[in-house]
């Protein structure tokens, strides 16, 4: 599986919810890392299982989980931005949850996450 394949199965509504819930604190590096960890957990939940996963050995299942974890740590805010802002509808929904995108504070947070 590739990072792109993993992101294709993402629940963008859930990721948007995670970000907007924590938006006001995302100007802080520690809060951004915490938020990214929540996004990773969401992505891990939506990762597709390989065919016959239920027939795999415990070692094969563990290796699959390790492979997913290794992919997750390669995902950065740019990838998340590309995912949730892939079209106008997603962007409009995002800003309806966050607030005015032209507000100085919102622009600053946005630029720190999605340069």
PDB file of N, CA and C in Angstrom:
ATOM      1  N   UNK A   1       0.848  -1.173   0.000  1.00  0.00           N
ATOM      2  CA  UNK A   1       0.000   0.000   0.000  1.00  0.00           C
ATOM      3  C   UNK A   1       0.896   1.239   0.000  1.00  0.00           C
ATOM      4  N   UNK A   2       0.419   2.274  -0.671  1.00  0.00           N
ATOM      5  CA  UNK A   2       1.157   3.529  -0.705  1.00  0.00           C
ATOM      6  C   UNK A   2       0.450   4.578   0.150  1.00  0.00           C
ATOM      7  N   UNK A   3       1.142   5.675   0.378  1.00  0.00           N
ATOM      8  CA  UNK A   3       0.548   6.772   1.138  1.00  0.00           C
ATOM      9  C   UNK A   3      -0.705   7.281   0.425  1.00  0.00           C
ATOM     10  N   UNK A   4      -0.637   7.396  -0.892  1.00  0.00           N
ATOM     11  CA  UNK A   4      -1.791   7.881  -1.662  1.00  0.00           C
ATOM     12  C   UNK A   4      -2.988   6.942  -1.511  1.00  0.00           C
ATOM     13  N   UNK A   5      -2.735   5.642  -1.558  1.00  0.00           N
ATOM     14  CA  UNK A   5      -3.823   4.676  -1.387  1.00  0.00           C
ATOM     15  C   UNK A   5      -4.438   4.786   0.004  1.00  0.00           C
ATOM     16  N   UNK A   6      -3.596   4.971   0.988  1.00  0.00           N
ATOM     17  CA  UNK A   6      -4.085   5.141   2.357  1.00  0.00           C
ATOM     18  C   UNK A   6      -4.958   6.390   2.459  1.00  0.00           C
ATOM     19  N   UNK A   7      -4.507   7.483   1.871  1.00  0.00           N
ATOM     20  CA  UNK A   7      -5.265   8.735   1.919  1.00  0.00           C
ATOM     21  C   UNK A   7      -6.573   8.654   1.131  1.00  0.00           C
ATOM     22  N   UNK A   8      -6.609   7.839   0.090  1.00  0.00           N
ATOM     23  CA  UNK A   8      -7.833   7.694  -0.699  1.00  0.00           C
ATOM     24  C   UNK A   8      -8.966   7.082   0.113  1.00  0.00           C
ATOM     25  N   UNK A   9      -8.630   6.339   1.130  1.00  0.00           N
ATOM     26  CA  UNK A   9      -9.652   5.695   1.963  1.00  0.00           C
ATOM     27  C   UNK A   9     -10.002   6.515   3.204  1.00  0.00           C
ATOM     28  N   UNK A  10      -9.422   7.680   3.313  1.00  0.00           N
ATOM     29  CA  UNK A  10      -9.631   8.517   4.495  1.00  0.00           C
ATOM     30  C   UNK A  10     -11.065   9.018   4.579  1.00  0.00           C
ATOM     31  N   UNK A  11     -11.504   9.215   5.791  1.00  0.00           N
ATOM     32  CA  UNK A  11     -12.805   9.824   6.055  1.00  0.00           C
ATOM     33  C   UNK A  11     -12.559  11.327   6.202  1.00  0.00           C
ATOM     34  N   UNK A  12     -12.733  12.071   5.114  1.00  0.00           N
ATOM     35  CA  UNK A  12     -12.399  13.495   5.137  1.00  0.00           C
ATOM     36  C   UNK A  12     -13.289  14.280   6.091  1.00  0.00           C
ATOM     37  N   UNK A  13     -14.526  13.844   6.266  1.00  0.00           N
ATOM     38  CA  UNK A  13     -15.399  14.525   7.225  1.00  0.00           C
ATOM     39  C   UNK A  13     -14.850  14.393   8.644  1.00  0.00           C
ATOM     40  N   UNK A  14     -14.361  13.204   8.967  1.00  0.00           N
ATOM     41  CA  UNK A  14     -13.798  12.971  10.299  1.00  0.00           C
ATOM     42  C   UNK A  14     -12.514  13.782  10.490  1.00  0.00           C
ATOM     43  N   UNK A  15     -11.682  13.813   9.485  1.00  0.00           N
ATOM     44  CA  UNK A  15     -10.428  14.573   9.587  1.00  0.00           C
ATOM     45  C   UNK A  15     -10.727  16.062   9.723  1.00  0.00           C
ATOM     46  N   UNK A  16     -11.680  16.547   8.965  1.00  0.00           N
ATOM     47  CA  UNK A  16     -12.083  17.948   9.085  1.00  0.00           C
ATOM     48  C   UNK A  16     -12.604  18.227  10.488  1.00  0.00           C
ATOM     49  N   UNK A  17     -13.384  17.307  11.031  1.00  0.00           N
ATOM     50  CA  UNK A  17     -13.914  17.471  12.394  1.00  0.00           C
ATOM     51  C   UNK A  17     -12.776  17.542  13.411  1.00  0.00           C
ATOM     52  N   UNK A  18     -11.788  16.680  13.266  1.00  0.00           N
ATOM     53  CA  UNK A  18     -10.651  16.678  14.184  1.00  0.00           C
ATOM     54  C   UNK A  18      -9.933  18.029  14.140  1.00  0.00           C
ATOM     55  N   UNK A  19      -9.694  18.515  12.949  1.00  0.00           N
ATOM     56  CA  UNK A  19      -8.967  19.783  12.800  1.00  0.00           C
ATOM     57  C   UNK A  19      -9.785  20.951  13.327  1.00  0.00           C
ATOM     58  N   UNK A  20     -11.043  21.022  12.950  1.00  0.00           N
ATOM     59  CA  UNK A  20     -11.850  22.171  13.358  1.00  0.00           C
ATOM     60  C   UNK A  20     -12.093  22.178  14.865  1.00  0.00           C
ATOM     61  N   UNK A  21     -12.169  21.003  15.469  1.00  0.00           N
ATOM     62  CA  UNK A  21     -12.355  20.912  16.919  1.00  0.00           C
ATOM     63  C   UNK A  21     -11.159  21.528  17.650  1.00  0.00           C
ATOM     64  N   UNK A  22      -9.982  21.386  17.078  1.00  0.00           N
ATOM     65  CA  UNK A  22      -8.766  21.857  17.731  1.00  0.00           C
ATOM     66  C   UNK A  22      -8.206  23.140  17.101  1.00  0.00           C
ATOM     67  N   UNK A  23      -8.931  23.713  16.164  1.00  0.00           N
ATOM     68  CA  UNK A  23      -8.435  24.822  15.361  1.00  0.00           C
ATOM     69  C   UNK A  23      -7.813  25.965  16.172  1.00  0.00           C
ATOM     70  N   UNK A  24      -8.490  26.410  17.194  1.00  0.00           N
ATOM     71  CA  UNK A  24      -8.017  27.593  17.925  1.00  0.00           C
ATOM     72  C   UNK A  24      -6.664  27.360  18.588  1.00  0.00           C
ATOM     73  N   UNK A  25      -6.288  26.123  18.843  1.00  0.00           N
ATOM     74  CA  UNK A  25      -5.007  25.840  19.479  1.00  0.00           C
ATOM     75  C   UNK A  25      -3.911  25.407  18.525  1.00  0.00           C
ATOM     76  N   UNK A  26      -4.220  25.369  17.224  1.00  0.00           N
ATOM     77  CA  UNK A  26      -3.262  24.828  16.269  1.00  0.00           C
ATOM     78  C   UNK A  26      -2.140  25.795  15.888  1.00  0.00           C
ATOM     79  N   UNK A  27      -2.108  26.953  16.512  1.00  0.00           N
ATOM     80  CA  UNK A  27      -0.966  27.837  16.306  1.00  0.00           C
ATOM     81  C   UNK A  27       0.210  27.406  17.181  1.00  0.00           C
ATOM     82  N   UNK A  28      -0.023  26.435  18.074  1.00  0.00           N
ATOM     83  CA  UNK A  28       1.002  25.890  18.960  1.00  0.00           C
ATOM     84  C   UNK A  28       1.514  24.565  18.387  1.00  0.00           C
ATOM     85  N   UNK A  29       2.834  24.414  18.306  1.00  0.00           N
ATOM     86  CA  UNK A  29       3.454  23.218  17.714  1.00  0.00           C
ATOM     87  C   UNK A  29       3.013  21.925  18.406  1.00  0.00           C
ATOM     88  N   UNK A  30       2.961  21.930  19.720  1.00  0.00           N
ATOM     89  CA  UNK A  30       2.571  20.731  20.455  1.00  0.00           C
ATOM     90  C   UNK A  30       1.124  20.336  20.128  1.00  0.00           C
ATOM     91  N   UNK A  31       0.249  21.318  20.043  1.00  0.00           N
ATOM     92  CA  UNK A  31      -1.144  21.038  19.694  1.00  0.00           C
ATOM     93  C   UNK A  31      -1.260  20.514  18.267  1.00  0.00           C
ATOM     94  N   UNK A  32      -0.439  21.032  17.348  1.00  0.00           N
ATOM     95  CA  UNK A  32      -0.446  20.533  15.967  1.00  0.00           C
ATOM     96  C   UNK A  32      -0.040  19.058  15.932  1.00  0.00           C
ATOM     97  N   UNK A  33       0.968  18.702  16.716  1.00  0.00           N
ATOM     98  CA  UNK A  33       1.414  17.305  16.763  1.00  0.00           C
ATOM     99  C   UNK A  33       0.321  16.402  17.337  1.00  0.00           C
ATOM    100  N   UNK A  34      -0.338  16.863  18.392  1.00  0.00           N
ATOM    101  CA  UNK A  34      -1.426  16.090  18.985  1.00  0.00           C
ATOM    102  C   UNK A  34      -2.555  15.894  17.965  1.00  0.00           C
ATOM    103  N   UNK A  35      -2.889  16.949  17.249  1.00  0.00           N
ATOM    104  CA  UNK A  35      -3.939  16.868  16.242  1.00  0.00           C
ATOM    105  C   UNK A  35      -3.547  15.895  15.133  1.00  0.00           C
ATOM    106  N   UNK A  36      -2.302  15.965  14.701  1.00  0.00           N
ATOM    107  CA  UNK A  36      -1.822  15.058  13.662  1.00  0.00           C
ATOM    108  C   UNK A  36      -1.897  13.602  14.133  1.00  0.00           C
ATOM    109  N   UNK A  37      -1.616  13.356  15.396  1.00  0.00           N
ATOM    110  CA  UNK A  37      -1.734  12.003  15.938  1.00  0.00           C
ATOM    111  C   UNK A  37      -3.182  11.510  15.887  1.00  0.00           C
ATOM    112  N   UNK A  38      -4.119  12.395  16.166  1.00  0.00           N
ATOM    113  CA  UNK A  38      -5.538  12.018  16.061  1.00  0.00           C
ATOM    114  C   UNK A  38      -5.906  11.707  14.611  1.00  0.00           C
ATOM    115  N   UNK A  39      -5.356  12.484  13.693  1.00  0.00           N
ATOM    116  CA  UNK A  39      -5.614  12.236  12.275  1.00  0.00           C
ATOM    117  C   UNK A  39      -5.019  10.891  11.873  1.00  0.00           C
ATOM    118  N   UNK A  40      -3.820  10.589  12.355  1.00  0.00           N
ATOM    119  CA  UNK A  40      -3.208   9.291  12.074  1.00  0.00           C
ATOM    120  C   UNK A  40      -4.108   8.154  12.556  1.00  0.00           C
ATOM    121  N   UNK A  41      -4.666   8.308  13.733  1.00  0.00           N
ATOM    122  CA  UNK A  41      -5.556   7.266  14.278  1.00  0.00           C
ATOM    123  C   UNK A  41      -6.776   7.090  13.376  1.00  0.00           C
ATOM    124  N   UNK A  42      -7.317   8.198  12.893  1.00  0.00           N
ATOM    125  CA  UNK A  42      -8.457   8.129  11.992  1.00  0.00           C
ATOM    126  C   UNK A  42      -8.079   7.425  10.691  1.00  0.00           C
ATOM    127  N   UNK A  43      -6.918   7.773  10.154  1.00  0.00           N
ATOM    128  CA  UNK A  43      -6.456   7.139   8.919  1.00  0.00           C
ATOM    129  C   UNK A  43      -6.210   5.652   9.110  1.00  0.00           C
ATOM    130  N   UNK A  44      -5.683   5.275  10.252  1.00  0.00           N
ATOM    131  CA  UNK A  44      -5.431   3.862  10.528  1.00  0.00           C
ATOM    132  C   UNK A  44      -6.741   3.076  10.575  1.00  0.00           C
ATOM    133  N   UNK A  45      -7.778   3.706  11.109  1.00  0.00           N
ATOM    134  CA  UNK A  45      -9.084   3.039  11.192  1.00  0.00           C
ATOM    135  C   UNK A  45      -9.697   2.806   9.819  1.00  0.00           C
ATOM    136  N   UNK A  46      -9.422   3.706   8.879  1.00  0.00           N
ATOM    137  CA  UNK A  46     -10.036   3.587   7.556  1.00  0.00           C
ATOM    138  C   UNK A  46      -9.145   2.873   6.546  1.00  0.00           C
ATOM    139  N   UNK A  47      -7.962   2.467   6.972  1.00  0.00           N
ATOM    140  CA  UNK A  47      -7.053   1.761   6.062  1.00  0.00           C
ATOM    141  C   UNK A  47      -7.699   0.453   5.617  1.00  0.00           C
ATOM    142  N   UNK A  48      -7.677   0.202   4.323  1.00  0.00           N
ATOM    143  CA  UNK A  48      -8.287  -1.043   3.842  1.00  0.00           C
ATOM    144  C   UNK A  48      -7.443  -2.255   4.227  1.00  0.00           C
ATOM    145  N   UNK A  49      -8.110  -3.312   4.563  1.00  0.00           N
ATOM    146  CA  UNK A  49      -7.413  -4.557   4.881  1.00  0.00           C
ATOM    147  C   UNK A  49      -7.144  -5.318   3.586  1.00  0.00           C
ATOM    148  N   UNK A  50      -6.008  -5.971   3.515  1.00  0.00           N
ATOM    149  CA  UNK A  50      -5.730  -6.771   2.314  1.00  0.00           C
ATOM    150  C   UNK A  50      -6.708  -7.936   2.209  1.00  0.00           C
ATOM    151  N   UNK A  51      -6.846  -8.431   0.982  1.00  0.00           N
ATOM    152  CA  UNK A  51      -7.711  -9.593   0.788  1.00  0.00           C
ATOM    153  C   UNK A  51      -7.213 -10.739   1.662  1.00  0.00           C
ATOM    154  N   UNK A  52      -8.124 -11.507   2.164  1.00  0.00           N
ATOM    155  CA  UNK A  52      -7.825 -12.670   3.013  1.00  0.00           C
ATOM    156  C   UNK A  52      -7.073 -12.297   4.283  1.00  0.00           C
ATOM    157  N   UNK A  53      -7.255 -11.057   4.738  1.00  0.00           N
ATOM    158  CA  UNK A  53      -6.570 -10.627   5.965  1.00  0.00           C
ATOM    159  C   UNK A  53      -6.950 -11.521   7.135  1.00  0.00           C
ATOM    160  N   UNK A  54      -8.209 -11.877   7.195  1.00  0.00           N
ATOM    161  CA  UNK A  54      -8.668 -12.716   8.305  1.00  0.00           C
ATOM    162  C   UNK A  54      -8.027 -14.108   8.284  1.00  0.00           C
ATOM    163  N   UNK A  55      -7.477 -14.520   7.153  1.00  0.00           N
ATOM    164  CA  UNK A  55      -6.800 -15.811   7.056  1.00  0.00           C
ATOM    165  C   UNK A  55      -5.292 -15.695   7.290  1.00  0.00           C
ATOM    166  N   UNK A  56      -4.818 -14.475   7.444  1.00  0.00           N
ATOM    167  CA  UNK A  56      -3.382 -14.251   7.630  1.00  0.00           C
ATOM    168  C   UNK A  56      -2.927 -14.711   9.011  1.00  0.00           C
ATOM    169  N   UNK A  57      -1.659 -15.029   9.087  1.00  0.00           N
ATOM    170  CA  UNK A  57      -1.086 -15.411  10.383  1.00  0.00           C
ATOM    171  C   UNK A  57      -0.973 -14.163  11.264  1.00  0.00           C
ATOM    172  N   UNK A  58      -0.772 -14.383  12.536  1.00  0.00           N
ATOM    173  CA  UNK A  58      -0.594 -13.249  13.451  1.00  0.00           C
ATOM    174  C   UNK A  58       0.610 -12.409  13.059  1.00  0.00           C
ATOM    175  N   UNK A  59       1.677 -13.059  12.601  1.00  0.00           N
ATOM    176  CA  UNK A  59       2.868 -12.324  12.160  1.00  0.00           C
ATOM    177  C   UNK A  59       2.563 -11.447  10.948  1.00  0.00           C
ATOM    178  N   UNK A  60       1.783 -11.974  10.008  1.00  0.00           N
ATOM    179  CA  UNK A  60       1.421 -11.209   8.814  1.00  0.00           C
ATOM    180  C   UNK A  60       0.521 -10.024   9.184  1.00  0.00           C
ATOM    181  N   UNK A  61      -0.386 -10.250  10.107  1.00  0.00           N
ATOM    182  CA  UNK A  61      -1.257  -9.162  10.565  1.00  0.00           C
ATOM    183  C   UNK A  61      -0.437  -8.086  11.269  1.00  0.00           C
ATOM    184  N   UNK A  62       0.491  -8.504  12.094  1.00  0.00           N
ATOM    185  CA  UNK A  62       1.350  -7.545  12.799  1.00  0.00           C
ATOM    186  C   UNK A  62       2.199  -6.756  11.808  1.00  0.00           C
ATOM    187  N   UNK A  63       2.701  -7.426  10.780  1.00  0.00           N
ATOM    188  CA  UNK A  63       3.507  -6.743   9.775  1.00  0.00           C
ATOM    189  C   UNK A  63       2.665  -5.719   9.020  1.00  0.00           C
ATOM    190  N   UNK A  64       1.433  -6.067   8.723  1.00  0.00           N
ATOM    191  CA  UNK A  64       0.533  -5.125   8.046  1.00  0.00           C
ATOM    192  C   UNK A  64       0.344  -3.876   8.902  1.00  0.00           C
ATOM    193  N   UNK A  65       0.128  -4.063  10.194  1.00  0.00           N
ATOM    194  CA  UNK A  65      -0.056  -2.924  11.095  1.00  0.00           C
ATOM    195  C   UNK A  65       1.205  -2.068  11.153  1.00  0.00           C
ATOM    196  N   UNK A  66       2.365  -2.701  11.153  1.00  0.00           N
ATOM    197  CA  UNK A  66       3.633  -1.960  11.140  1.00  0.00           C
ATOM    198  C   UNK A  66       3.762  -1.171   9.841  1.00  0.00           C
ATOM    199  N   UNK A  67       3.405  -1.796   8.728  1.00  0.00           N
ATOM    200  CA  UNK A  67       3.473  -1.109   7.431  1.00  0.00           C
ATOM    201  C   UNK A  67       2.568   0.120   7.405  1.00  0.00           C
ATOM    202  N   UNK A  68       1.381  -0.004   7.953  1.00  0.00           N
ATOM    203  CA  UNK A  68       0.450   1.135   8.021  1.00  0.00           C
ATOM    204  C   UNK A  68       1.044   2.228   8.906  1.00  0.00           C
ATOM    205  N   UNK A  69       1.578   1.859  10.056  1.00  0.00           N
ATOM    206  CA  UNK A  69       2.195   2.844  10.950  1.00  0.00           C
ATOM    207  C   UNK A  69       3.342   3.580  10.264  1.00  0.00           C
ATOM    208  N   UNK A  70       4.122   2.861   9.484  1.00  0.00           N
ATOM    209  CA  UNK A  70       5.239   3.488   8.774  1.00  0.00           C
ATOM    210  C   UNK A  70       4.737   4.464   7.707  1.00  0.00           C
ATOM    211  N   UNK A  71       3.632   4.140   7.078  1.00  0.00           N
ATOM    212  CA  UNK A  71       3.042   5.069   6.111  1.00  0.00           C
ATOM    213  C   UNK A  71       2.482   6.308   6.807  1.00  0.00           C
ATOM    214  N   UNK A  72       1.839   6.090   7.939  1.00  0.00           N
ATOM    215  CA  UNK A  72       1.213   7.202   8.655  1.00  0.00           C
ATOM    216  C   UNK A  72       2.226   8.277   9.021  1.00  0.00           C
ATOM    217  N   UNK A  73       3.401   7.872   9.467  1.00  0.00           N
ATOM    218  CA  UNK A  73       4.370   8.874   9.911  1.00  0.00           C
ATOM    219  C   UNK A  73       4.953   9.680   8.752  1.00  0.00           C
ATOM    220  N   UNK A  74       4.688   9.256   7.522  1.00  0.00           N
ATOM    221  CA  UNK A  74       5.149  10.036   6.367  1.00  0.00           C
ATOM    222  C   UNK A  74       4.140  11.104   5.962  1.00  0.00           C
ATOM    223  N   UNK A  75       2.952  11.043   6.544  1.00  0.00           N
ATOM    224  CA  UNK A  75       1.894  12.002   6.198  1.00  0.00           C
ATOM    225  C   UNK A  75       2.113  13.289   6.977  1.00  0.00           C
ATOM    226  N   UNK A  76       2.126  14.373   6.241  1.00  0.00           N
ATOM    227  CA  UNK A  76       2.344  15.684   6.833  1.00  0.00           C
ATOM    228  C   UNK A  76       1.138  16.575   6.561  1.00  0.00           C
ATOM    229  N   UNK A  77       1.190  17.785   7.107  1.00  0.00           N
ATOM    230  CA  UNK A  77       0.069  18.709   6.967  1.00  0.00           C
ATOM    231  C   UNK A  77      -0.236  19.036   5.509  1.00  0.00           C
ATOM    232  N   UNK A  78       0.785  19.089   4.661  1.00  0.00           N
ATOM    233  CA  UNK A  78       0.536  19.335   3.234  1.00  0.00           C
ATOM    234  C   UNK A  78      -0.368  18.252   2.646  1.00  0.00           C
ATOM    235  N   UNK A  79      -0.101  17.003   3.025  1.00  0.00           N
ATOM    236  CA  UNK A  79      -0.925  15.891   2.544  1.00  0.00           C
ATOM    237  C   UNK A  79      -2.360  16.026   3.037  1.00  0.00           C
ATOM    238  N   UNK A  80      -2.511  16.426   4.290  1.00  0.00           N
ATOM    239  CA  UNK A  80      -3.851  16.599   4.866  1.00  0.00           C
ATOM    240  C   UNK A  80      -4.568  17.738   4.151  1.00  0.00           C
ATOM    241  N   UNK A  81      -3.852  18.834   3.898  1.00  0.00           N
ATOM    242  CA  UNK A  81      -4.440  19.958   3.173  1.00  0.00           C
ATOM    243  C   UNK A  81      -4.915  19.550   1.790  1.00  0.00           C
ATOM    244  N   UNK A  82      -4.091  18.797   1.081  1.00  0.00           N
ATOM    245  CA  UNK A  82      -4.486  18.320  -0.251  1.00  0.00           C
ATOM    246  C   UNK A  82      -5.699  17.412  -0.174  1.00  0.00           C
ATOM    247  N   UNK A  83      -5.791  16.661   0.886  1.00  0.00           N
ATOM    248  CA  UNK A  83      -6.909  15.741   1.065  1.00  0.00           C
ATOM    249  C   UNK A  83      -8.214  16.486   1.343  1.00  0.00           C
ATOM    250  N   UNK A  84      -8.196  17.402   2.295  1.00  0.00           N
ATOM    251  CA  UNK A  84      -9.462  18.031   2.690  1.00  0.00           C
ATOM    252  C   UNK A  84      -9.833  19.226   1.829  1.00  0.00           C
ATOM    253  N   UNK A  85      -8.885  19.755   1.057  1.00  0.00           N
ATOM    254  CA  UNK A  85      -9.205  20.883   0.182  1.00  0.00           C
ATOM    255  C   UNK A  85      -9.177  20.471  -1.282  1.00  0.00           C
ATOM    256  N   UNK A  86      -9.570  19.236  -1.562  1.00  0.00           N
ATOM    257  CA  UNK A  86      -9.475  18.734  -2.929  1.00  0.00           C
ATOM    258  C   UNK A  86     -10.491  19.365  -3.879  1.00  0.00           C
ATOM    259  N   UNK A  87     -11.519  19.953  -3.350  1.00  0.00           N
ATOM    260  CA  UNK A  87     -12.467  20.663  -4.207  1.00  0.00           C
ATOM    261  C   UNK A  87     -13.148  21.753  -3.392  1.00  0.00           C
ATOM    262  N   UNK A  88     -13.887  22.590  -4.062  1.00  0.00           N
ATOM    263  CA  UNK A  88     -14.527  23.731  -3.410  1.00  0.00           C
ATOM    264  C   UNK A  88     -15.506  23.352  -2.322  1.00  0.00           C
ATOM    265  N   UNK A  89     -16.197  22.235  -2.487  1.00  0.00           N
ATOM    266  CA  UNK A  89     -17.181  21.825  -1.485  1.00  0.00           C
ATOM    267  C   UNK A  89     -16.520  21.533  -0.144  1.00  0.00           C
ATOM    268  N   UNK A  90     -15.409  20.800  -0.190  1.00  0.00           N
ATOM    269  CA  UNK A  90     -14.716  20.474   1.055  1.00  0.00           C
ATOM    270  C   UNK A  90     -14.179  21.734   1.714  1.00  0.00           C
ATOM    271  N   UNK A  91     -13.626  22.629   0.912  1.00  0.00           N
ATOM    272  CA  UNK A  91     -13.071  23.856   1.472  1.00  0.00           C
ATOM    273  C   UNK A  91     -14.167  24.725   2.072  1.00  0.00           C
ATOM    274  N   UNK A  92     -15.291  24.833   1.379  1.00  0.00           N
ATOM    275  CA  UNK A  92     -16.410  25.622   1.903  1.00  0.00           C
ATOM    276  C   UNK A  92     -16.916  25.029   3.217  1.00  0.00           C
ATOM    277  N   UNK A  93     -17.004  23.706   3.279  1.00  0.00           N
ATOM    278  CA  UNK A  93     -17.445  23.047   4.508  1.00  0.00           C
ATOM    279  C   UNK A  93     -16.452  23.309   5.638  1.00  0.00           C
ATOM    280  N   UNK A  94     -15.168  23.208   5.337  1.00  0.00           N
ATOM    281  CA  UNK A  94     -14.135  23.440   6.335  1.00  0.00           C
ATOM    282  C   UNK A  94     -14.280  24.835   6.934  1.00  0.00           C
ATOM    283  N   UNK A  95     -14.356  25.844   6.082  1.00  0.00           N
ATOM    284  CA  UNK A  95     -14.422  27.215   6.590  1.00  0.00           C
ATOM    285  C   UNK A  95     -15.740  27.494   7.294  1.00  0.00           C
ATOM    286  N   UNK A  96     -16.795  26.798   6.911  1.00  0.00           N
ATOM    287  CA  UNK A  96     -18.063  26.985   7.630  1.00  0.00           C
ATOM    288  C   UNK A  96     -17.942  26.478   9.063  1.00  0.00           C
ATOM    289  N   UNK A  97     -17.054  25.524   9.299  1.00  0.00           N
ATOM    290  CA  UNK A  97     -16.833  24.993  10.635  1.00  0.00           C
ATOM    291  C   UNK A  97     -15.860  25.843  11.455  1.00  0.00           C
ATOM    292  N   UNK A  98     -14.871  26.438  10.776  1.00  0.00           N
ATOM    293  CA  UNK A  98     -13.808  27.180  11.449  1.00  0.00           C
ATOM    294  C   UNK A  98     -14.186  28.633  11.682  1.00  0.00           C
ATOM    295  N   UNK A  99     -14.736  29.255  10.680  1.00  0.00           N
ATOM    296  CA  UNK A  99     -15.064  30.674  10.760  1.00  0.00           C
ATOM    297  C   UNK A  99     -14.559  31.407   9.530  1.00  0.00           C
ATOM    298  N   UNK A 100     -14.488  32.685   9.633  1.00  0.00           N
ATOM    299  CA  UNK A 100     -14.104  33.540   8.514  1.00  0.00           C
ATOM    300  C   UNK A 100     -12.658  33.273   8.095  1.00  0.00           C
ATOM    301  N   UNK A 101     -12.486  32.856   6.847  1.00  0.00           N
ATOM    302  CA  UNK A 101     -11.131  32.527   6.399  1.00  0.00           C
ATOM    303  C   UNK A 101     -10.272  33.767   6.195  1.00  0.00           C
ATOM    304  N   UNK A 102     -10.882  34.924   6.161  1.00  0.00           N
ATOM    305  CA  UNK A 102     -10.124  36.164   5.998  1.00  0.00           C
ATOM    306  C   UNK A 102      -9.727  36.798   7.332  1.00  0.00           C
ATOM    307  N   UNK A 103     -10.196  36.209   8.425  1.00  0.00           N
ATOM    308  CA  UNK A 103      -9.809  36.718   9.737  1.00  0.00           C
ATOM    309  C   UNK A 103      -8.305  36.460   9.937  1.00  0.00           C
ATOM    310  N   UNK A 104      -7.613  37.444  10.467  1.00  0.00           N
ATOM    311  CA  UNK A 104      -6.156  37.379  10.595  1.00  0.00           C
ATOM    312  C   UNK A 104      -5.698  36.126  11.338  1.00  0.00           C
ATOM    313  N   UNK A 105      -6.309  35.825  12.448  1.00  0.00           N
ATOM    314  CA  UNK A 105      -5.906  34.660  13.248  1.00  0.00           C
ATOM    315  C   UNK A 105      -6.107  33.368  12.470  1.00  0.00           C
ATOM    316  N   UNK A 106      -7.237  33.237  11.777  1.00  0.00           N
ATOM    317  CA  UNK A 106      -7.501  32.037  10.983  1.00  0.00           C
ATOM    318  C   UNK A 106      -6.508  31.902   9.837  1.00  0.00           C
ATOM    319  N   UNK A 107      -6.171  32.993   9.187  1.00  0.00           N
ATOM    320  CA  UNK A 107      -5.184  32.955   8.097  1.00  0.00           C
ATOM    321  C   UNK A 107      -3.824  32.513   8.624  1.00  0.00           C
ATOM    322  N   UNK A 108      -3.460  33.010   9.803  1.00  0.00           N
ATOM    323  CA  UNK A 108      -2.165  32.667  10.398  1.00  0.00           C
ATOM    324  C   UNK A 108      -2.096  31.165  10.704  1.00  0.00           C
ATOM    325  N   UNK A 109      -3.137  30.629  11.302  1.00  0.00           N
ATOM    326  CA  UNK A 109      -3.173  29.197  11.614  1.00  0.00           C
ATOM    327  C   UNK A 109      -3.150  28.390  10.324  1.00  0.00           C
ATOM    328  N   UNK A 110      -3.948  28.795   9.359  1.00  0.00           N
ATOM    329  CA  UNK A 110      -4.007  28.102   8.085  1.00  0.00           C
ATOM    330  C   UNK A 110      -2.630  28.032   7.416  1.00  0.00           C
ATOM    331  N   UNK A 111      -1.947  29.181   7.386  1.00  0.00           N
ATOM    332  CA  UNK A 111      -0.619  29.223   6.757  1.00  0.00           C
ATOM    333  C   UNK A 111       0.400  28.394   7.530  1.00  0.00           C
ATOM    334  N   UNK A 112       0.251  28.288   8.836  1.00  0.00           N
ATOM    335  CA  UNK A 112       1.204  27.466   9.609  1.00  0.00           C
ATOM    336  C   UNK A 112       0.987  25.974   9.353  1.00  0.00           C
ATOM    337  N   UNK A 113      -0.239  25.586   9.029  1.00  0.00           N
ATOM    338  CA  UNK A 113      -0.532  24.185   8.761  1.00  0.00           C
ATOM    339  C   UNK A 113      -0.327  23.803   7.297  1.00  0.00           C
ATOM    340  N   UNK A 114      -0.804  24.657   6.426  1.00  0.00           N
ATOM    341  CA  UNK A 114      -0.839  24.348   4.998  1.00  0.00           C
ATOM    342  C   UNK A 114      -0.094  25.414   4.197  1.00  0.00           C
ATOM    343  N   UNK A 115       1.249  25.466   4.331  1.00  0.00           N
ATOM    344  CA  UNK A 115       2.006  26.535   3.661  1.00  0.00           C
ATOM    345  C   UNK A 115       1.912  26.499   2.146  1.00  0.00           C
TER     346      UNK A 115
END
